[in-house]
XYZ file of C-alpha atoms in Angstrom:
701
model
C 178.638 -131.846 147.162
C 175.442 -129.737 147.694
C 177.492 -126.772 147.652
C 178.743 -127.633 144.056
C 175.580 -128.324 142.323
C 174.300 -125.027 144.060
C 177.221 -123.101 142.179
C 176.560 -125.125 138.871
C 172.789 -124.002 139.053
C 173.778 -120.466 139.661
C 176.313 -120.481 136.619
C 173.472 -121.982 134.348
C 170.725 -119.239 135.196
C 172.977 -116.222 134.578
C 174.004 -117.865 131.089
C 170.260 -118.312 130.017
C 169.825 -114.425 131.305
C 172.112 -113.417 128.669
C 170.469 -114.964 125.485
C 169.667 -111.777 123.504
C 168.624 -111.741 119.737
C 167.228 -109.291 117.335
C 165.861 -109.285 113.545
C 167.821 -107.794 111.091
C 165.776 -107.941 108.020
C 162.971 -110.119 106.493
C 163.873 -111.070 103.009
C 160.756 -112.487 100.791
C 161.921 -114.038 96.995
C 160.421 -115.911 94.245
C 161.334 -118.953 92.438
C 161.839 -119.064 89.689
C 160.925 -115.638 89.127
C 158.696 -113.014 89.809
C 156.875 -113.600 86.359
C 155.701 -117.348 85.805
C 153.869 -118.920 83.183
C 150.523 -120.181 83.923
C 150.781 -123.832 85.196
C 154.220 -123.874 85.992
C 155.267 -124.142 89.612
C 156.042 -121.349 91.883
C 157.863 -121.305 94.962
C 157.924 -118.293 97.650
C 161.144 -118.115 100.019
C 160.852 -116.220 103.246
C 164.445 -115.633 104.827
C 165.112 -113.967 108.385
C 168.098 -112.525 109.173
C 168.842 -112.587 113.300
C 171.631 -111.857 115.203
C 172.175 -113.616 118.733
C 174.123 -113.191 121.744
C 174.911 -116.907 121.521
C 174.896 -120.245 120.281
C 171.184 -120.827 121.293
C 167.728 -121.919 119.221
C 165.193 -119.688 118.116
C 161.712 -120.668 117.265
C 160.385 -118.886 114.366
C 156.740 -118.316 113.179
C 156.523 -117.614 109.401
C 153.362 -115.630 108.160
C 152.869 -115.523 104.112
C 150.164 -112.794 103.094
C 149.094 -112.114 99.589
C 146.998 -109.078 99.031
C 146.901 -108.310 102.516
C 145.066 -112.102 103.317
C 147.253 -114.962 105.200
C 148.136 -117.830 102.882
C 150.122 -119.765 105.570
C 151.562 -119.963 108.802
C 154.830 -122.269 109.455
C 156.832 -122.660 112.621
C 160.534 -123.707 112.776
C 163.457 -123.469 114.125
C 165.214 -122.193 110.503
C 165.304 -119.108 109.775
C 163.695 -119.542 106.003
C 161.103 -121.475 104.973
C 158.948 -121.492 101.706
C 155.521 -121.702 100.149
C 154.919 -123.665 97.190
C 152.240 -123.699 94.789
C 152.539 -126.188 92.329
C 150.896 -124.927 89.085
C 150.545 -121.063 89.099
C 147.363 -119.770 87.769
C 146.383 -116.343 87.318
C 144.433 -116.261 90.444
C 148.214 -116.004 92.075
C 148.857 -112.802 90.745
C 149.159 -110.229 93.452
C 151.458 -108.855 96.293
C 153.181 -111.280 98.697
C 154.709 -110.378 101.916
C 156.462 -112.526 104.974
C 156.501 -111.684 108.376
C 158.372 -113.340 111.219
C 157.895 -113.390 114.746
C 160.628 -115.011 117.514
C 159.039 -114.387 120.843
C 157.755 -110.946 121.452
C 159.606 -109.417 118.376
C 158.646 -109.855 115.066
C 159.050 -108.197 111.732
C 157.509 -108.023 108.033
C 159.416 -107.830 104.452
C 158.694 -105.828 101.765
C 155.812 -106.046 99.242
C 156.879 -108.350 96.155
C 154.613 -108.670 93.225
C 154.133 -111.800 91.923
C 152.682 -111.767 87.753
C 151.296 -115.418 86.548
C 151.232 -114.838 82.749
C 148.609 -116.278 80.259
C 145.382 -118.513 81.194
C 145.026 -122.276 80.231
C 142.751 -123.563 77.338
C 139.086 -123.662 77.790
C 136.993 -126.301 77.306
C 133.639 -126.069 75.086
C 130.978 -128.626 75.197
C 128.062 -128.885 72.873
C 124.990 -130.640 75.011
C 123.734 -132.007 71.488
C 125.858 -132.889 68.411
C 122.890 -132.727 65.840
C 119.980 -130.029 66.164
C 117.255 -129.063 63.683
C 116.822 -125.852 62.366
C 114.684 -123.414 64.752
C 115.938 -125.276 67.662
C 117.911 -123.510 70.714
C 121.724 -125.342 70.734
C 123.221 -125.247 74.421
C 127.119 -124.588 74.537
C 129.182 -124.652 77.550
C 132.548 -123.172 78.233
C 134.837 -123.675 81.356
C 138.546 -123.151 82.801
C 138.430 -125.621 85.546
C 141.724 -124.411 86.877
C 140.986 -120.767 87.380
C 139.040 -119.060 89.694
C 136.245 -116.345 88.983
C 135.646 -113.793 87.661
C 136.101 -114.887 84.249
C 134.755 -113.303 80.918
C 133.797 -116.083 77.946
C 133.358 -115.272 74.471
C 131.747 -117.798 72.208
C 132.362 -117.529 68.440
C 130.310 -119.003 65.616
C 132.458 -119.573 62.841
C 132.663 -119.992 58.810
C 129.577 -117.427 58.274
C 129.254 -114.953 55.464
C 129.913 -111.790 57.649
C 132.464 -113.213 59.639
C 132.313 -114.880 62.879
C 129.220 -113.914 65.235
C 130.436 -113.385 68.947
C 128.551 -113.251 72.102
C 130.035 -112.426 75.211
C 129.069 -113.301 78.582
C 130.688 -112.468 82.292
C 130.724 -114.710 85.751
C 131.262 -113.433 88.792
C 131.376 -116.782 90.938
C 131.452 -119.441 88.506
C 134.469 -120.690 86.233
C 132.391 -121.792 83.557
C 129.267 -120.598 81.844
C 126.473 -121.690 78.975
C 124.955 -120.063 76.503
C 121.663 -120.711 74.073
C 122.220 -120.281 70.494
C 119.175 -120.418 67.884
C 119.690 -122.390 64.828
C 118.982 -120.586 61.474
C 117.409 -121.648 58.225
C 120.067 -122.972 56.232
C 122.521 -123.803 58.670
C 124.190 -127.069 57.898
C 126.920 -127.955 60.107
C 127.843 -125.465 62.948
C 131.228 -124.606 64.426
C 132.025 -122.874 67.665
C 135.022 -122.220 70.017
C 135.464 -120.061 72.965
C 138.109 -117.764 74.424
C 138.415 -117.010 78.353
C 139.648 -113.871 79.694
C 140.016 -112.396 82.708
C 140.530 -108.353 84.411
C 142.293 -107.646 87.519
C 143.967 -104.410 89.112
C 147.430 -105.904 87.933
C 146.524 -106.462 84.442
C 144.381 -108.951 81.731
C 145.080 -111.922 80.270
C 143.371 -113.648 77.768
C 143.402 -117.444 76.793
C 143.823 -119.229 73.579
C 140.943 -120.384 71.896
C 139.316 -123.626 72.892
C 138.820 -126.549 70.465
C 136.321 -126.262 67.814
C 133.041 -127.849 68.416
C 131.067 -129.324 65.728
C 127.219 -129.425 65.463
C 125.504 -130.913 62.665
C 122.037 -129.205 61.712
C 118.858 -131.022 59.937
C 116.102 -129.352 58.006
C 112.790 -129.999 59.354
C 111.365 -129.056 55.575
C 113.261 -127.944 52.404
C 113.027 -124.696 51.098
C 109.935 -124.452 48.885
C 109.397 -124.216 45.258
C 106.884 -121.789 43.492
C 105.758 -122.710 39.887
C 103.415 -120.291 37.954
C 101.688 -122.002 34.991
C 101.573 -121.595 31.925
C 104.320 -119.110 31.997
C 105.836 -116.030 33.950
C 105.046 -113.965 31.002
C 100.820 -113.707 30.791
C 98.407 -111.395 28.925
C 95.132 -109.891 30.764
C 92.299 -112.482 30.693
C 94.678 -115.527 31.031
C 93.895 -117.922 33.456
C 97.084 -118.623 35.796
C 97.950 -121.337 38.425
C 100.575 -120.684 41.091
C 101.740 -124.132 42.585
C 103.922 -124.200 46.084
C 105.545 -127.367 46.839
C 108.009 -128.569 49.814
C 109.753 -131.633 51.197
C 108.497 -132.152 54.693
C 109.704 -134.735 57.279
C 106.499 -135.241 58.885
C 105.860 -131.705 60.439
C 102.958 -129.739 60.734
C 104.393 -126.966 58.685
C 101.935 -124.174 57.192
C 102.235 -123.109 53.467
C 101.168 -119.390 52.236
C 100.991 -118.120 49.133
C 100.661 -113.761 49.214
C 101.219 -110.899 46.646
C 103.168 -108.248 48.430
C 101.647 -108.104 52.140
C 98.407 -109.491 50.728
C 97.898 -113.383 51.330
C 96.135 -115.087 48.642
C 95.900 -118.634 49.916
C 97.171 -120.900 52.584
C 97.337 -124.560 54.046
C 98.502 -126.426 56.884
C 99.427 -130.168 57.215
C 100.141 -129.972 53.338
C 103.310 -129.936 51.035
C 101.351 -128.425 48.432
C 99.540 -125.323 47.847
C 97.694 -124.258 44.520
C 96.180 -120.750 43.472
C 94.022 -119.793 40.829
C 93.175 -116.548 39.040
C 92.258 -114.453 35.737
C 94.900 -112.174 35.288
C 94.613 -108.267 35.262
C 97.126 -105.375 35.171
C 96.843 -105.051 39.026
C 98.129 -108.739 39.135
C 101.312 -107.836 37.615
C 104.349 -108.014 40.195
C 106.255 -110.648 42.519
C 104.613 -113.708 44.267
C 106.036 -115.322 47.566
C 105.685 -118.956 48.501
C 106.495 -118.984 52.413
C 106.542 -122.256 54.554
C 106.746 -121.923 58.585
C 107.443 -123.962 61.193
C 107.647 -122.447 64.669
C 110.451 -119.934 64.510
C 111.809 -121.402 60.960
C 110.472 -119.770 57.965
C 111.493 -120.401 54.501
C 110.353 -118.493 51.589
C 110.582 -118.341 47.308
C 109.558 -115.678 45.264
C 108.926 -115.386 41.595
C 107.927 -112.278 39.332
C 104.948 -112.634 37.214
C 104.704 -110.338 34.168
C 101.176 -109.349 33.039
C 100.884 -107.931 29.277
C 98.015 -105.378 28.881
C 95.321 -106.624 26.797
C 93.950 -102.799 26.485
C 94.403 -99.620 27.739
C 92.714 -97.688 30.793
C 89.773 -95.945 29.006
C 90.010 -92.166 29.369
C 86.530 -90.190 29.887
C 86.802 -86.814 27.796
C 85.009 -83.718 29.349
C 84.051 -80.483 27.707
C 84.911 -78.840 30.956
C 85.262 -79.544 34.913
C 83.402 -76.289 35.451
C 80.274 -75.545 33.696
C 77.588 -72.549 33.663
C 74.230 -73.617 34.227
C 72.523 -73.982 30.732
C 75.876 -74.723 28.982
C 76.485 -78.213 27.249
C 77.620 -81.137 28.996
C 79.581 -83.400 27.200
C 81.421 -86.709 27.806
C 83.393 -89.253 25.500
C 84.941 -92.610 26.485
C 88.058 -93.633 24.504
C 89.877 -97.107 24.752
C 93.053 -98.156 23.181
C 93.642 -101.983 22.486
C 94.098 -104.674 20.128
C 90.856 -106.291 20.122
C 87.192 -104.558 19.650
C 85.460 -103.857 23.125
C 82.556 -105.692 24.300
C 80.740 -103.299 26.563
C 81.228 -99.552 27.324
C 79.553 -97.322 29.697
C 79.241 -94.019 31.430
C 78.204 -93.634 35.069
C 77.920 -91.187 38.228
C 79.741 -92.287 41.412
C 78.397 -91.335 44.828
C 79.814 -92.761 48.045
C 81.114 -95.458 46.305
C 77.836 -96.122 44.601
C 77.927 -96.292 40.501
C 74.681 -95.039 38.783
C 74.545 -95.907 34.782
C 73.883 -92.845 32.653
C 74.073 -94.891 29.366
C 75.749 -97.743 27.673
C 77.555 -95.769 25.029
C 80.792 -94.425 24.631
C 79.323 -90.506 24.710
C 77.028 -88.754 26.636
C 75.220 -84.897 25.921
C 72.990 -83.005 27.903
C 72.499 -79.615 28.819
C 73.687 -78.798 31.977
C 71.708 -78.138 35.014
C 72.957 -77.965 38.977
C 71.736 -81.503 39.421
C 74.416 -82.648 37.157
C 77.340 -81.782 39.424
C 78.679 -85.170 40.021
C 81.967 -87.448 39.527
C 81.858 -89.428 36.077
C 83.409 -92.469 35.137
C 83.767 -94.940 32.288
C 84.163 -98.167 31.998
C 85.172 -100.841 29.279
C 85.275 -104.579 28.841
C 87.081 -107.116 26.717
C 87.587 -110.892 27.015
C 85.987 -110.366 30.652
C 88.297 -107.807 31.489
C 86.805 -104.607 32.948
C 88.530 -101.366 33.470
C 87.591 -98.364 34.281
C 88.653 -94.331 33.605
C 90.230 -91.890 36.408
C 87.394 -90.260 37.953
C 86.085 -86.886 36.935
C 84.314 -84.124 38.803
C 82.083 -82.091 36.801
C 80.723 -78.873 38.646
C 77.610 -76.948 37.338
C 77.450 -73.395 38.482
C 74.297 -71.495 38.899
C 74.914 -67.859 38.837
C 74.545 -65.673 42.260
C 71.505 -63.643 43.023
C 72.095 -60.163 44.199
C 73.372 -59.820 47.459
C 71.866 -58.086 50.543
C 73.995 -56.219 52.975
C 72.670 -55.798 56.757
C 74.091 -54.845 59.863
C 73.885 -57.330 62.979
C 72.215 -56.053 65.214
C 69.959 -53.878 63.320
C 70.932 -49.936 64.453
C 70.421 -46.687 62.904
C 73.461 -44.961 63.965
C 76.756 -46.567 64.781
C 79.433 -45.064 67.317
C 83.040 -43.937 66.165
C 85.524 -46.365 67.160
C 83.671 -49.204 67.684
C 83.622 -52.415 65.368
C 80.447 -52.869 62.958
C 79.362 -56.358 62.017
C 78.201 -56.912 58.508
C 76.374 -59.841 57.012
C 76.215 -60.223 53.244
C 74.227 -63.002 51.455
C 73.017 -64.170 47.955
C 69.954 -66.437 48.245
C 70.697 -68.363 44.882
C 73.627 -69.381 43.366
C 76.227 -72.455 43.379
C 78.624 -72.554 46.150
C 81.263 -71.785 47.076
C 80.354 -67.878 46.683
C 83.159 -65.262 47.026
C 81.857 -62.037 48.720
C 83.987 -58.994 48.651
C 83.202 -56.272 51.382
C 83.544 -52.257 50.165
C 83.319 -49.197 52.151
C 83.105 -46.948 49.757
C 84.778 -48.193 46.611
C 87.711 -49.734 48.716
C 88.135 -53.397 49.430
C 87.974 -53.773 52.804
C 87.643 -57.773 53.163
C 86.682 -61.027 51.424
C 85.432 -64.188 52.211
C 84.656 -67.707 50.380
C 81.868 -69.660 51.432
C 81.216 -73.062 50.797
C 77.722 -73.248 51.680
C 74.412 -71.337 51.936
C 75.006 -69.261 55.067
C 75.977 -65.365 54.811
C 79.586 -64.160 54.621
C 80.397 -62.041 57.965
C 82.449 -58.770 57.741
C 83.887 -56.563 60.736
C 84.730 -52.684 60.122
C 85.577 -50.034 62.966
C 84.824 -46.623 61.284
C 87.493 -43.587 61.673
C 85.438 -40.608 60.803
C 82.367 -39.017 61.832
C 79.472 -38.620 59.436
C 77.797 -41.040 56.682
C 79.645 -43.938 55.612
C 78.653 -45.856 52.811
C 78.786 -50.059 52.487
C 78.368 -52.479 50.035
C 79.149 -55.990 49.332
C 79.854 -58.055 45.901
C 78.681 -61.889 45.299
C 80.247 -63.940 42.479
C 81.068 -67.923 41.979
C 82.489 -69.922 39.187
C 80.085 -68.876 37.007
C 81.805 -67.547 34.005
C 79.776 -64.391 33.608
C 77.708 -63.268 36.243
C 78.915 -60.837 39.372
C 76.373 -58.995 41.235
C 76.788 -56.166 43.813
C 74.192 -55.283 46.570
C 72.700 -51.560 46.826
C 74.626 -49.474 49.340
C 74.049 -49.212 53.089
C 74.167 -45.989 54.438
C 75.621 -45.948 58.384
C 75.724 -42.619 60.416
C 79.028 -42.853 62.530
C 78.407 -40.725 65.521
C 80.949 -39.543 68.109
C 80.278 -39.489 71.755
C 80.905 -36.730 73.778
C 84.238 -35.910 75.062
C 85.495 -34.264 78.011
C 82.609 -32.238 79.763
C 83.555 -28.760 81.847
C 81.453 -26.598 83.887
C 82.343 -22.871 85.094
C 80.170 -20.505 87.217
C 80.424 -16.699 87.082
C 81.037 -15.334 89.706
C 83.746 -18.171 90.662
C 82.846 -19.810 94.013
C 81.052 -17.189 95.768
C 77.756 -15.310 95.324
C 75.886 -12.567 97.637
C 72.753 -13.832 98.908
C 69.827 -12.229 96.521
C 72.257 -12.305 93.678
C 72.264 -14.416 90.527
C 75.052 -16.595 88.945
C 75.552 -18.128 85.848
C 76.719 -21.624 84.529
C 78.676 -22.559 81.609
C 78.791 -26.133 80.441
C 80.477 -27.313 77.442
C 81.936 -30.508 75.723
C 85.127 -30.310 73.628
C 83.991 -33.067 71.250
C 80.594 -35.186 70.292
C 77.775 -35.136 67.940
C 75.246 -33.029 68.192
C 72.498 -33.039 69.372
C 73.922 -32.576 72.927
C 71.862 -33.365 76.173
C 73.166 -31.009 79.079
C 72.071 -31.610 82.451
C 73.286 -29.580 85.691
C 72.626 -31.191 88.787
C 73.680 -30.384 92.711
C 75.800 -33.152 94.512
C 73.620 -36.127 96.703
C 70.077 -34.757 94.454
C 69.367 -37.007 91.858
C 66.826 -34.709 89.951
C 68.506 -31.933 87.777
C 68.022 -28.615 88.713
C 68.054 -27.809 84.660
C 68.054 -29.721 81.665
C 68.543 -28.661 78.184
C 69.063 -30.853 74.721
C 71.150 -28.320 72.343
C 72.434 -28.727 68.733
C 75.291 -26.935 70.081
C 78.571 -27.903 72.157
C 77.423 -25.816 75.409
C 74.508 -24.351 77.193
C 74.794 -21.117 79.743
C 71.961 -21.265 82.781
C 71.368 -18.400 84.707
C 69.776 -18.136 88.230
C 68.871 -14.641 89.531
C 68.428 -15.010 93.511
C 70.547 -17.227 95.535
C 69.812 -18.177 98.811
C 72.056 -19.787 101.643
C 70.158 -23.013 100.912
C 71.817 -22.964 97.688
C 75.116 -23.258 98.610
C 76.669 -26.841 98.176
C 78.715 -28.597 95.005
C 77.546 -28.589 91.021
C 78.483 -30.387 88.024
C 76.981 -31.088 84.709
C 76.236 -34.294 82.682
C 76.296 -34.692 79.132
C 75.087 -36.937 76.544
C 74.060 -37.615 73.104
C 72.444 -40.441 70.882
C 75.379 -42.602 71.866
C 73.654 -42.939 75.219
C 77.617 -42.726 76.751
C 77.133 -39.881 79.543
C 80.242 -37.605 80.866
C 80.294 -35.946 83.925
C 82.256 -32.722 84.656
C 84.469 -32.127 87.760
C 82.454 -30.795 90.627
C 82.455 -27.208 91.583
C 81.583 -25.652 94.938
C 79.400 -22.653 95.221
C 79.245 -20.843 98.442
C 76.289 -18.487 99.344
C 77.450 -15.314 101.296
C 75.833 -12.244 102.795
C 74.957 -9.404 101.056
C 76.412 -6.181 102.057
C 73.575 -4.404 103.084
C 72.811 -7.588 105.673
C 76.560 -6.975 106.594
C 75.888 -3.265 107.627
C 72.785 -4.184 109.462
C 74.662 -6.664 111.193
C 77.136 -4.502 112.563
C 74.559 -1.672 113.436
C 72.799 -4.308 115.610
C 75.844 -5.275 117.279
C 77.191 -1.847 117.882
C 73.720 -0.714 119.627
C 73.946 -3.844 121.750
C 77.532 -2.616 122.775
C 75.754 0.800 123.553
C 73.176 -0.176 125.341
C 75.266 -3.137 127.519
C 77.832 -0.014 128.259
C 74.911 2.454 129.574
C 73.004 -0.254 131.440
C 76.490 -1.121 133.379
C 77.178 2.306 134.048
C 73.779 3.037 135.942
C 74.486 0.253 137.780
C 77.856 0.996 139.171
C 76.437 4.275 140.207
C 73.220 2.826 141.700
C 75.494 0.322 143.666
C 77.677 3.216 144.780
C 74.781 5.364 145.814
C 73.451 2.603 148.034
C 76.656 1.836 149.638
C 76.733 5.226 151.033
C 73.515 4.864 152.797
C 73.026 1.562 154.512
C 70.390 0.387 156.742
C 70.269 0.292 160.275
C 70.577 -3.127 162.211
C 69.370 -4.193 165.625
C 71.359 -5.569 167.972
C 71.111 -9.555 167.907
C 73.322 -10.166 170.927
C 71.073 -9.172 174.055
C 67.548 -10.101 173.969
C 64.731 -7.198 174.677
C 62.306 -8.079 177.385
C 59.107 -6.517 178.566
C 58.071 -5.258 181.789
C 57.079 -9.037 182.615
C 60.466 -9.955 182.280
C 59.504 -11.936 178.962
C 61.930 -12.376 175.806
C 60.391 -10.072 172.878
C 61.114 -11.440 169.201
C 62.692 -8.744 167.138
C 59.689 -6.546 165.547
C 57.404 -6.788 168.887
C 57.191 -3.985 171.454
C 56.811 -4.298 175.109
C 52.993 -5.475 174.666
C 54.471 -8.129 172.162
C 53.092 -6.769 168.923
C 54.929 -6.477 165.768
C 56.470 -3.299 164.307
C 55.172 -2.937 160.758
C 58.818 -1.562 159.750
C 61.029 -3.478 161.513
C 63.759 -5.521 159.980
C 65.157 -8.721 161.551
C 68.577 -8.104 162.651
C 70.092 -11.325 161.671
C 68.689 -11.129 158.373
C 70.242 -7.517 158.042
C 73.338 -9.117 158.745
C 73.126 -11.770 156.413
C 72.436 -9.618 153.530
C 75.215 -7.172 154.554
C 77.960 -10.005 154.508
C 76.531 -11.276 151.104
C 77.012 -7.790 149.694
C 80.620 -7.635 151.272
C 81.373 -10.887 149.271
C 79.982 -9.563 146.175
C 82.514 -7.520 144.015
C 81.173 -3.934 142.691
C 82.160 -3.704 138.824
C 83.765 -0.086 138.455
C 84.301 -0.230 134.388
C 85.981 -3.552 133.856
C 87.645 -4.033 137.468
C 86.129 -5.038 140.683
C 85.935 -2.054 143.162
C 87.005 -3.558 146.727
C 87.237 -0.153 148.843
C 83.769 1.030 148.242
C 82.510 -2.272 149.848
C 84.707 -2.227 152.734
C 83.453 0.924 153.223
C 79.754 0.503 153.604
C 80.577 -2.320 155.782
C 82.718 -0.015 158.515
C 79.540 2.140 158.104
C 77.015 -0.607 158.476
C 78.747 -1.407 161.547
C 78.873 1.923 163.088
C 74.929 2.775 162.577
C 73.898 -1.059 163.231
C 71.885 -0.020 166.319
C 70.595 3.059 164.577
C 67.032 3.752 164.640
C 64.597 2.081 162.334
C 63.762 5.569 160.747
C 66.825 5.784 158.525
C 65.075 2.891 156.026
C-alpha cells in the first residue's frame, strides 16, 4: 500500500516539472475606436497570447500604462482583461501600453495612441446680475469635467466694434475668474466663454457657453448743457451757461470748462451755472462734465460770438528811426458802433504806460523813445488792443578807435595779433568791420557797449596798416577809424658759425670766427661764447645778417668748444652748432723740442760709454784682500783684529777682508752694460783675478 502511494506521488511530481509556457505576444485594443468623442465610454483591452506545455492554470498580472504612468494593475487567471473609462475626456488622450507578467516572464504590447475629441461646454456665471456704471463685474468660467491646464476666453457681446475678448490661462485649476469694468452707457451686458486645451497630441476647443445677461444701472444721467440767451451771441452780451443732471443720491462733481480751462465746478449738486460777458476770445466749445469715481459723462456745445468791432491796428511811420526824425503813431478801429475810448501806450516788462488818450501820437525821435507800443479801443465795455509794435530809435555811431591788446610796437611774424575796435557812442547793435589795408578781414556785430575783438596773423615782414569801420541801423552814418601802423618783424632763423682756420690753430697765431643767420629782421645781436662759460667772449649788434671776429694770439688754454648766439627785437634767441678749436704747438716750438730731445739722447749716450769704460778698467785692477780664515796673533798669543799690528795698533790703509769680499760679491751680481747688452765675461774675469790676489799686499790700493 505504501509503495503504491509513493509511486503515485513520484508520478505527480514528474508531471508538475513538465509545466512549460511562453508569452508569444501582448495585444492592446481600444473600444469602440482609437478616436472617441468627449464624454463617450472608452474601454482599453489587453490580450496575452501564451503557449503552454499542458493544461494547467497560469496567474496573469496585467499593468496598464498611459504616457509612461501606471493606470491600473489587474491580476487574473484569464489571458485578457480591460480598463474602462466611463466618460472619456481630453485628459484621457495619450499613448497606452499594456504589460503582462506570468511568474518570472513578462512582455509589453505595442504603443497605442488614443485621441478624445472635443471639450464639454463650459459654464459661465456672473456673481451679480445687476451692476452700476463704473462697478467691476466678476465673471467665472469653469469646465468641471476636464483637468488643467486650460485656457479660458471671455467675450463681451453686442459691442459697437464687435465682441470684446479677454483670455486667461489656468495651469492648476479647471476654472477661472475675471473682473470687467462696467462702462458708462452700458445698459444690458451679454457675456459668454469658451474653453480650450493644448497638448503634444493637438488642441481642442469647446463650444461657447450659454450667454449670461447682466443689467446696468446708471448712477446719474448724461448732463444737459444750455447757453442762454442762445448759442449765437455778440461781443458784450451777458451769457449764462447752465448744466443739469439727474442723480440717484450720489456725491457727484459737476465741472464747466472751455477747452482745458475750468470755468466753474460744484459737488453734491445736480445743477451748475456760469455767467460771463462774452468777447471774441470766448468763441468756441464749452463742456459740462459729471464725474463719480471712474464714471464720467459729458456734454459739449459750441458758442458762436459775433465780433462787435475789429482789433485796433497801430500804424507807425517806421520800426527803425534815425535820432532826430519824426516818430508818428496812429490807432485805427473798424466797427459798427462809435469808439468809446482809445489810447496809445508803451509796454515794458508787462506794464503799460499811457502816452495819450488819442488815436494819434507824434514826437521828434530820441533814443529814449525806443520801446514797444500798443493801442487800445473800448466799445460797449469790450476792450481790445492792437498787436505790439517795437520801435527802435538809433543814434549815429562815433568814430571808432582801434588798438592792440596788449599794446606793443612791433609784432612777430606768424603770431596772431589781438585787436579791439569800439565806438563810444551809437545805438546797438553796432556792426564792426576790420580791414588790413583795403581788404576786409572780418566783421562782428555787438549788441552792447563792449568793444569788438578781431585777430589777424601777419604773413609778411614790414609795415601793415589796419583800420576798422562802425555802423548801426542809422540810415546815413558809417564811420572809420584812423589807420594803425604795425611793424612786423621776423625772428632770426638758423645760426651758423665757422672758423678760419678750421678746428686747429698754432700757438701764438690768430683765428677768425664768422657768425651769420639765414633770415631775421635787423638789427641782430651776435654773441660768441665758449662752452661752460656764460660770459660772452665777444658781442656785437649789427644792421647785417653776419659778423666776423678775429683774435690775434691764441694759447693752449684757449682750446675748447665755441658757439654763436643771435637775437633781434623779437627776443627769440637762436644758437649755432658747437665747433671745437684745438690750439697746437708752433713750428719753432716743435723744432726746439726736437733739438732738446736730441741733446738729451747724445748726453745719455756719452755718459753710458764713459761709465762702461770706467767699469771695465776697474775690473782689470781689483783690490787685494786679506785672508779671513785664520786670525793673526801677536807675540803674546792674542788674536789681532784686522787693521791691527802685533802691538795692537790699527793700520790706517787696511781694509777688512770681509767687507772687501762682500763688495766683490755685489759687484759680481751686477751686470755691466756694454752698449745695450749685459757683459758678464768681464765680471767673471775680475772675480778670478780678485781670488788670485786676495792675499796680496795692501800696497796695491
